[in-house]
Amino acid sequence: MNKFYRYGLGLLLLVSVKVQAQNQQVIDAIIKEANENSQLETLAHELLDGIGPRLVGTPQMQQAHDWTVKQYQNWGIEAKNEKWGEWRGWDRGTTHIDMIEPWVRTLAGTQLSWSPSSPEGGLTAEVIVLPDLADSVAFQKWLPSVKGKYVMISAPQLTGRPDDNWEKWGTEESFEAIKEKRAALERAWLDRTQKTGKNRTSLPIALENAGAVGVVTSYWSRALGANKIFSASTRQVPTIDLSIEDYGMLFRLVESGKKPKIHVNAQSKETGLQPTYNSIAQIKGTEKPEEYVMLSAHLDSWQGGTGATDNGSGTILMMEVMRILKKVYPNPKRTILVGHWGSEEQGLNGSRAFVEDHPEMLEKIQVLFNQDNGTGRIANISGQGFVDSYEYLGRWLNKVPREITKDIETTFPGNPGSGGTDHVSFVAAGVPAFNLSSLAWDYGTITWHTNLDTYDKLVFDDIKNNAILTAIMVYMACEEENMVSKKMRIPVDFRTGEPTEWPSKRSPTRQGGILFQRIAR
């Protein structure tokens, strides 16, 4: 063997060993910082308890953006709020609901997002139920009878016990019977509402236009104590959501002829169009500052709870990753950029705006890691249709401690995401963007968009593991010698087996909520 060849080979091996040692040193420092100096609980407390729910257009959303930027700046990380549009402004006040007749009881419920306000001090009125009418003509004849009343428009539930409770304690016969009765009731209620000639949006508007003083709903999430809390369609009178049993009690009282009355004091105010933002922070790269490794999580939430798992957990995860990397890897090879998006819940608007507003950056994004589906350990990663993603993601995951990665399932190359969370805004633009999908912890029923999405549902050990995994992946992506492959595989429709098309980029809604603006009384 030529002595110069042997010398060159030895030098390469020496450099490789040195690089591996440097990598391991940084990885060890990431793990140590995450385990010994975690800021996750403090961040969660300040965001969830101190600011609360973050509905786009509310003062709390603006507070969250300002808090995020200030927190990054306190860590020595460059950060800013970047305006991308405007949204209907709304400021939620107190909600207090009492049954006054046939006896007195305080009811569990809240006003829906963007609900109009009650009169000052609230209003007492009889409660009635949407009847089972013959058709839309009969509905129009019935409408005048709603004047001065609260109208219940949701189906009652036969049981407040979730299915797993029935499976554990009930007989097989009783469980099957309750499922059949529930399905029949749901079909009958759907038929009842369809015969009005109205849909979920137009029915409440028709009721308020006919003089109803409020609309009463109940959207049970099929978990104990959990209701989905979305937005009101009414423009002049409040829409409230009641717990499954309080709604059921009122429904039964109406049906038995008891004529219950409730007092609703749901205060809120319209604040006009408000500016909407993304909060952007970065640790500037040293060798390739115009190339980026991105982190992604939406900052907004619905307002039934405090948005703990959707997406407070993703928000504090990405903030903790940035904090850790700033401390142990302050001079990254590539720029580390994080986006805390606004208005994800109304259609991925913040991330879509960023993609649309920064076309010059898209080719320079090495990879993006997004987290948005709850507090659990990362359990699934899809290659999102990027053909070579298995090669680099596999290498980077191999650097993460085995106790963190041992249960992660990967799908390569996978299919591109087409909706649901912010990484798809980037996938549609050809950016290798990956969702770090977590264990459910009954996310879909207990916390997703419910009144129970609160601080106590966070699992900090799992989020800490996720911070270690994500920080190591970001570090490895920054240190990668070249840009990774962006070769894409045309997705296949799993139902037909036929090739489809890569998802197309979509523009954000830059001025939102105005179609549902309350009409002044």
XYZ file of C-alpha atoms in Angstrom:
521
model
C 0.000 0.000 0.000
C 1.339 3.412 -0.987
C 2.592 5.284 2.106
C 0.780 8.476 1.043
C -2.472 6.507 0.698
C -1.934 4.973 4.146
C -1.236 8.432 5.562
C -4.390 9.879 3.972
C -6.517 6.977 5.183
C -5.148 7.359 8.685
C -5.845 11.075 8.645
C -9.434 10.463 7.536
C -9.922 7.932 10.301
C -8.462 10.350 12.830
C -10.796 13.126 11.676
C -13.771 10.742 11.764
C -12.970 9.651 15.307
C -12.547 13.261 16.373
C -15.896 14.255 14.815
C -17.654 11.324 16.485
C -16.136 12.287 19.823
C -17.270 15.909 19.388
C -20.762 14.750 18.445
C -21.000 12.519 21.495
C -19.767 15.321 23.722
C -22.569 17.620 22.528
C -25.155 14.818 22.759
C -24.092 14.039 26.322
C -24.371 17.739 27.185
C -27.905 17.870 25.699
C -29.002 14.902 27.811
C -27.419 16.316 30.945
C -28.977 19.775 30.500
C -32.439 18.340 29.742
C -32.375 16.066 32.786
C -30.731 18.335 35.334
C -32.014 21.799 34.428
C -35.403 21.280 32.806
C -37.532 24.410 32.461
C -40.614 22.573 31.179
C -42.769 22.902 34.290
C -41.974 26.598 34.664
C -42.750 27.259 30.999
C -46.014 25.317 31.233
C -47.087 27.217 34.338
C -46.360 30.618 32.824
C -48.059 29.813 29.516
C -51.076 27.803 30.685
C -51.793 29.163 34.161
C -50.451 32.678 33.671
C -51.844 33.421 30.203
C -54.499 30.754 29.676
C -56.284 29.754 26.461
C -54.972 31.351 23.279
C -57.833 31.767 20.832
C -56.707 33.745 17.793
C -57.870 37.356 17.992
C -58.032 37.435 21.794
C -55.842 39.445 24.186
C -54.423 36.160 25.516
C -53.130 35.252 22.063
C -51.225 38.521 21.897
C -49.934 38.006 25.445
C -48.674 34.554 24.451
C -46.793 35.920 21.436
C -45.189 38.663 23.530
C -44.308 36.230 26.335
C -42.704 33.799 23.875
C -40.497 36.479 22.329
C -39.494 37.871 25.725
C -38.608 34.398 27.029
C -36.333 33.745 24.077
C -34.682 37.123 24.478
C -34.056 36.374 28.164
C -32.134 33.291 27.028
C -30.086 35.374 24.601
C -31.945 34.085 21.554
C -32.987 36.492 18.815
C -36.791 36.554 18.503
C -39.616 38.621 17.018
C -43.336 38.624 16.276
C -43.981 38.593 12.542
C -47.396 39.856 11.420
C -49.158 37.842 8.725
C -52.805 38.970 8.875
C -55.806 40.057 10.937
C -58.543 38.209 12.806
C -61.861 38.959 14.428
C -61.061 40.247 17.899
C -62.981 38.828 20.844
C -62.485 39.130 24.596
C -64.077 36.416 26.703
C -65.618 37.438 30.000
C -67.277 35.382 32.724
C -69.799 32.639 32.100
C -72.276 31.749 34.833
C -75.276 29.494 34.229
C -77.955 28.649 36.818
C -81.138 26.631 36.662
C -83.799 28.742 38.419
C -86.871 26.459 38.010
C -88.091 23.889 38.963
C -85.297 24.140 41.559
C -82.013 25.995 41.881
C -78.702 24.587 40.689
C -75.525 26.072 39.220
C -74.858 24.330 35.901
C -71.488 23.346 34.436
C -70.966 25.024 31.111
C -69.304 27.807 29.169
C -69.900 30.067 26.212
C -68.504 28.974 22.876
C -65.656 30.832 21.190
C -66.687 34.149 19.631
C -70.093 33.925 21.313
C -72.082 37.162 21.523
C -72.681 38.478 25.010
C -75.686 38.205 27.302
C -77.299 41.486 28.353
C -75.491 43.056 31.279
C -76.274 40.996 34.371
C -77.570 38.091 32.323
C -81.062 36.971 31.402
C -83.552 34.426 32.808
C -85.859 32.546 30.432
C -87.599 29.247 29.843
C -85.742 26.457 28.067
C -87.307 24.564 25.159
C -86.110 21.738 22.935
C -85.982 21.696 19.137
C -89.044 19.555 18.359
C -89.338 16.735 15.844
C -91.218 18.519 13.069
C -92.506 17.130 9.808
C -90.443 19.279 7.459
C -88.968 22.724 6.848
C -92.437 24.218 6.326
C -93.485 23.009 9.775
C -90.229 24.388 11.167
C -90.988 27.843 9.791
C -94.454 27.731 11.362
C -92.938 26.698 14.713
C -90.183 29.332 14.725
C -92.181 32.202 16.309
C -92.599 30.085 19.463
C -88.873 30.450 20.292
C -89.214 34.143 21.064
C -87.924 34.935 24.540
C -86.640 31.403 25.148
C -83.392 29.437 25.243
C -83.421 26.642 22.649
C -81.633 23.314 23.072
C -80.366 21.956 19.743
C -78.086 19.001 20.648
C -79.102 15.385 21.041
C -79.238 14.163 24.652
C -76.956 11.301 25.636
C -78.248 7.998 26.988
C -75.158 7.474 29.125
C -72.312 9.581 30.429
C -70.068 6.549 30.815
C -67.433 6.056 28.105
C -67.315 2.757 26.256
C -64.319 1.407 28.179
C -66.336 1.827 31.388
C -69.162 -0.235 29.947
C -66.715 -2.880 28.700
C -65.118 -3.160 32.136
C -68.237 -3.294 34.295
C -71.295 -3.965 32.154
C -72.589 -7.206 30.727
C -71.983 -7.850 27.066
C -75.738 -7.668 26.499
C -76.147 -4.293 28.212
C -73.177 -2.819 26.377
C -74.497 -3.945 22.994
C -77.949 -2.635 23.873
C -76.690 0.808 24.857
C -74.643 1.071 21.662
C -77.682 0.201 19.550
C -79.896 2.676 21.400
C -77.249 5.399 21.119
C -76.853 4.866 17.379
C -80.624 4.970 16.911
C -80.898 8.187 18.936
C -78.117 9.833 16.908
C -79.816 8.871 13.631
C -83.147 10.176 14.876
C -81.638 13.487 16.018
C -79.820 13.958 12.719
C -83.122 13.374 10.947
C -84.822 15.864 13.298
C -82.344 18.627 12.509
C -82.261 17.910 8.777
C -86.034 18.288 8.560
C -85.647 21.915 9.636
C -83.899 22.619 6.337
C -80.995 24.150 8.282
C -77.456 23.037 9.032
C -75.274 23.396 12.149
C -74.411 26.973 11.232
C -77.701 28.272 9.874
C -79.983 26.710 12.523
C -78.724 28.883 15.429
C -78.962 31.970 13.214
C -82.563 31.145 12.306
C -83.393 30.745 16.004
C -81.887 34.069 17.070
C -83.535 35.852 14.159
C -86.865 34.501 15.406
C -86.281 35.977 18.843
C -84.572 33.209 20.840
C -82.523 34.709 23.685
C -79.822 32.046 23.467
C -78.801 28.662 22.061
C -77.886 25.712 24.294
C -75.672 22.862 23.068
C -73.710 19.933 24.467
C -70.884 18.324 22.481
C -69.825 15.378 24.628
C -66.384 13.969 23.855
C -67.223 10.432 25.101
C -64.886 10.790 28.059
C -65.894 11.483 31.650
C -66.385 15.229 32.102
C -65.086 16.187 28.650
C -66.921 18.359 26.111
C -65.593 19.725 22.844
C -65.704 23.529 22.863
C -65.690 25.121 19.425
C -67.179 28.336 18.012
C -70.619 29.937 18.104
C -72.629 30.592 14.941
C -74.967 33.093 16.553
C -74.391 36.775 15.870
C -76.624 38.461 18.437
C -77.355 36.074 21.339
C -75.042 33.807 23.347
C -74.401 30.160 22.567
C -73.488 28.036 25.579
C -72.276 24.458 25.910
C -73.428 22.462 28.955
C -71.941 19.343 30.504
C -73.546 16.086 29.419
C -75.602 15.593 32.613
C -76.696 19.191 33.111
C -77.811 19.251 29.489
C -79.521 15.886 29.894
C -81.313 17.017 33.060
C -82.700 20.115 31.332
C -83.707 18.035 28.322
C -85.584 15.528 30.480
C -87.328 18.312 32.399
C -88.501 19.916 29.165
C -89.680 16.600 27.757
C -91.662 15.840 30.932
C -93.414 19.199 30.841
C -91.625 20.815 33.835
C -90.754 23.999 31.901
C -87.295 24.661 33.389
C -85.855 28.156 33.427
C -82.176 29.109 33.384
C -80.284 32.319 34.027
C -77.345 32.806 31.646
C -74.732 35.483 32.198
C -72.182 35.011 29.419
C -70.123 38.166 29.028
C -67.838 38.925 26.094
C -67.027 41.782 23.781
C -66.031 42.286 20.179
C -62.766 44.196 19.756
C -62.628 44.654 15.991
C -59.997 43.202 13.687
C -56.784 42.413 15.541
C -53.307 41.801 14.073
C -52.189 38.182 13.993
C -48.605 36.964 14.287
C -46.128 34.143 14.213
C -43.438 34.202 16.894
C -40.080 33.437 15.260
C -36.769 32.800 17.044
C -33.357 31.778 15.767
C -29.854 30.769 16.781
C -27.716 32.040 13.912
C -25.500 29.545 12.110
C -21.768 30.093 11.826
C -20.640 28.105 8.768
C -23.873 27.991 6.743
C -26.072 30.711 8.223
C -28.363 30.824 5.164
C -29.319 27.169 5.599
C -31.906 26.282 8.229
C -32.987 23.511 10.552
C -36.496 24.318 11.717
C -38.642 23.584 14.745
C -42.399 24.024 14.561
C -45.384 24.162 16.950
C -48.571 26.184 16.956
C -49.093 28.629 19.809
C -52.840 29.188 19.500
C -55.547 27.005 21.048
C -59.279 26.722 21.502
C -60.646 28.209 24.709
C -62.534 25.443 26.538
C -59.448 24.581 28.606
C -55.997 26.161 28.630
C -54.672 24.401 25.530
C -52.224 22.222 27.472
C -51.852 19.302 25.062
C -53.044 21.232 22.010
C -50.567 22.695 21.763
C -48.983 23.942 24.957
C -46.963 20.726 25.156
C -45.533 21.245 21.669
C -44.858 24.906 22.396
C -42.882 24.313 25.593
C -41.093 21.373 23.952
C -39.716 23.552 21.156
C -38.845 26.361 23.572
C -36.958 23.910 25.788
C -35.084 22.498 22.786
C -34.002 26.002 21.775
C -32.933 26.786 25.346
C -30.877 23.604 25.589
C -29.194 24.110 22.211
C -28.392 27.750 22.950
C -26.579 26.588 26.091
C -24.690 23.538 24.799
C -24.449 24.312 21.060
C -24.398 28.124 20.824
C -22.608 28.256 17.470
C -24.450 25.826 15.207
C -23.219 25.102 11.709
C -26.645 25.990 10.249
C -29.196 28.464 11.589
C -31.720 26.898 13.966
C -35.107 28.515 13.421
C -38.332 27.945 15.355
C -41.843 28.987 14.347
C -44.630 29.313 16.924
C -47.577 29.628 14.594
C -50.775 31.607 15.034
C -54.222 30.378 13.921
C -53.367 26.740 13.263
C -56.793 25.826 14.602
C -58.532 27.866 11.904
C -56.672 26.293 8.992
C -52.871 26.237 9.458
C -52.906 29.944 8.677
C -49.715 30.972 10.470
C -47.497 28.304 8.907
C -49.085 28.728 5.478
C -48.406 32.456 5.706
C -44.755 31.816 6.589
C -44.352 29.517 3.573
C -46.018 32.042 1.302
C -44.088 35.023 2.697
C -40.619 33.405 2.639
C -40.274 31.556 -0.679
C -36.560 32.326 -0.769
C -35.996 30.207 2.355
C -37.766 27.021 1.344
C -34.935 25.466 -0.687
C -32.549 26.242 2.154
C -34.466 24.406 4.881
C -32.572 21.237 5.703
C -35.474 19.652 7.639
C -38.351 20.722 9.869
C -39.587 18.943 12.997
C -43.149 19.648 14.161
C -44.987 18.492 17.290
C -48.701 18.947 17.846
C -50.674 15.956 19.055
C -50.371 15.783 22.786
C -48.124 15.272 25.749
C -46.950 11.703 25.165
C -43.591 10.247 24.137
C -42.775 10.415 20.440
C -44.101 7.142 19.047
C -44.365 7.519 15.252
C -42.370 9.264 12.547
C -43.333 9.095 8.874
C -40.991 9.901 6.025
C -43.794 12.020 4.503
C -43.060 10.694 1.018
C -39.426 11.844 0.908
C -37.676 8.885 -0.687
C -34.342 9.101 1.137
C -35.667 10.194 4.520
C -35.022 6.739 5.997
C -31.278 7.218 5.488
C -30.713 10.497 7.320
C -33.515 10.211 9.878
C -32.344 6.710 10.674
C -28.766 7.864 11.242
C -29.848 10.755 13.452
C -32.263 8.642 15.486
C -29.427 6.204 16.091
C -27.669 8.936 18.109
C -30.604 9.231 20.529
C -30.472 7.022 23.651
C -32.054 3.649 23.009
C -34.410 3.962 25.976
C -36.037 6.922 24.197
C -36.230 5.468 20.665
C -36.892 1.783 21.363
C -40.674 2.049 20.895
C -40.721 4.544 18.019
C -42.294 3.211 14.839
C -41.067 4.653 11.552
C -42.742 4.519 8.141
C -40.568 5.127 5.079
C -41.007 6.715 2.713
C -44.612 7.144 3.843
C -47.108 9.509 2.257
C -47.127 13.306 2.477
C -49.439 14.797 5.069
C -52.300 16.754 3.557
C -53.914 18.366 6.608
C -54.184 18.448 10.354
C -51.040 20.192 11.511
C -48.399 22.684 10.476
C -45.708 20.475 8.979
C -47.999 19.874 5.973
C -47.686 23.553 5.002
C -43.985 22.884 4.428
C -44.381 19.397 2.918
C -46.627 20.942 0.254
C -43.739 23.285 -0.599
C -41.310 20.384 -0.989
C -39.589 20.864 2.371
C -38.627 17.659 4.263
C -40.923 18.331 7.218
C -41.727 15.646 9.762
C -44.359 15.422 12.471
C -43.111 13.929 15.731
C -46.298 12.057 16.552
C -46.757 11.134 20.199
C -48.517 8.485 22.270
C -52.197 9.322 22.604
C -52.839 9.398 26.368
C -56.519 9.411 25.230
C -55.854 12.711 23.486
C -58.784 12.442 21.078
C -61.451 12.073 23.745
C -60.071 13.642 26.933
C -58.099 16.719 25.877
C -58.317 17.462 22.143
C -60.326 20.728 21.961
C -62.067 20.018 25.265
C -62.697 21.771 28.562
C -60.244 19.298 30.170
C -57.178 20.301 28.153
C -55.379 21.699 31.182
C -51.992 21.708 32.948
C -52.749 18.602 35.029
C -52.893 16.451 31.870
C -49.239 17.111 30.965
C -46.751 14.244 31.379
C -43.461 16.020 31.942
C -41.275 12.899 31.845
C -42.516 12.211 28.323
C -42.016 15.821 27.205
C -38.486 15.734 28.658
C -37.708 12.632 26.581
C -39.099 14.415 23.542
C -36.845 17.401 24.223
C -33.773 15.159 24.287
C -34.787 13.398 21.084
C -35.635 16.613 19.227
C -32.524 18.493 20.360
C -30.266 15.642 19.228
C -32.048 15.398 15.867
C -31.682 19.150 15.337
C -28.010 19.014 16.287
C -27.330 16.150 13.857
C -29.258 17.922 11.066
C -27.168 21.053 11.643
C -23.914 19.090 11.522
C -24.846 17.101 8.404
C -22.162 17.779 5.811
C -24.543 18.392 2.894
C -28.186 19.262 2.390
C -30.341 16.153 2.596
C -32.151 14.720 -0.397
C -35.550 16.234 -1.183
C -36.529 13.593 -3.705
C -40.253 12.907 -3.405
C -42.361 9.846 -4.140
C -45.760 10.449 -5.709
C -48.255 9.161 -3.130
C -50.588 6.249 -3.773
C -54.271 6.166 -2.844
C -54.464 3.249 -0.397
C -58.089 2.561 -1.443
C -57.470 2.288 -5.193
C -53.748 1.642 -5.420
C -53.511 4.399 -8.009
C -50.953 7.237 -7.891
C -52.267 10.630 -6.797
C -50.660 14.061 -6.649
C -48.303 15.733 -4.217
C -50.274 18.110 -1.963
C -50.435 21.631 -3.333
C -49.580 24.769 -1.398
C -52.556 26.657 -0.013
C -52.779 30.320 0.858
C -53.707 31.324 4.398
C -56.806 33.233 5.405
C -55.261 36.646 5.980
C -58.386 38.286 7.394
C -60.394 35.824 9.424
C -63.657 35.558 11.306
C -65.296 38.581 9.717
C -67.984 36.522 7.977
C -69.275 35.567 11.408
C -69.037 39.055 12.856
C -71.810 39.824 15.286
C -74.509 42.146 14.024
C -74.872 45.162 16.332
C -78.188 45.267 18.227
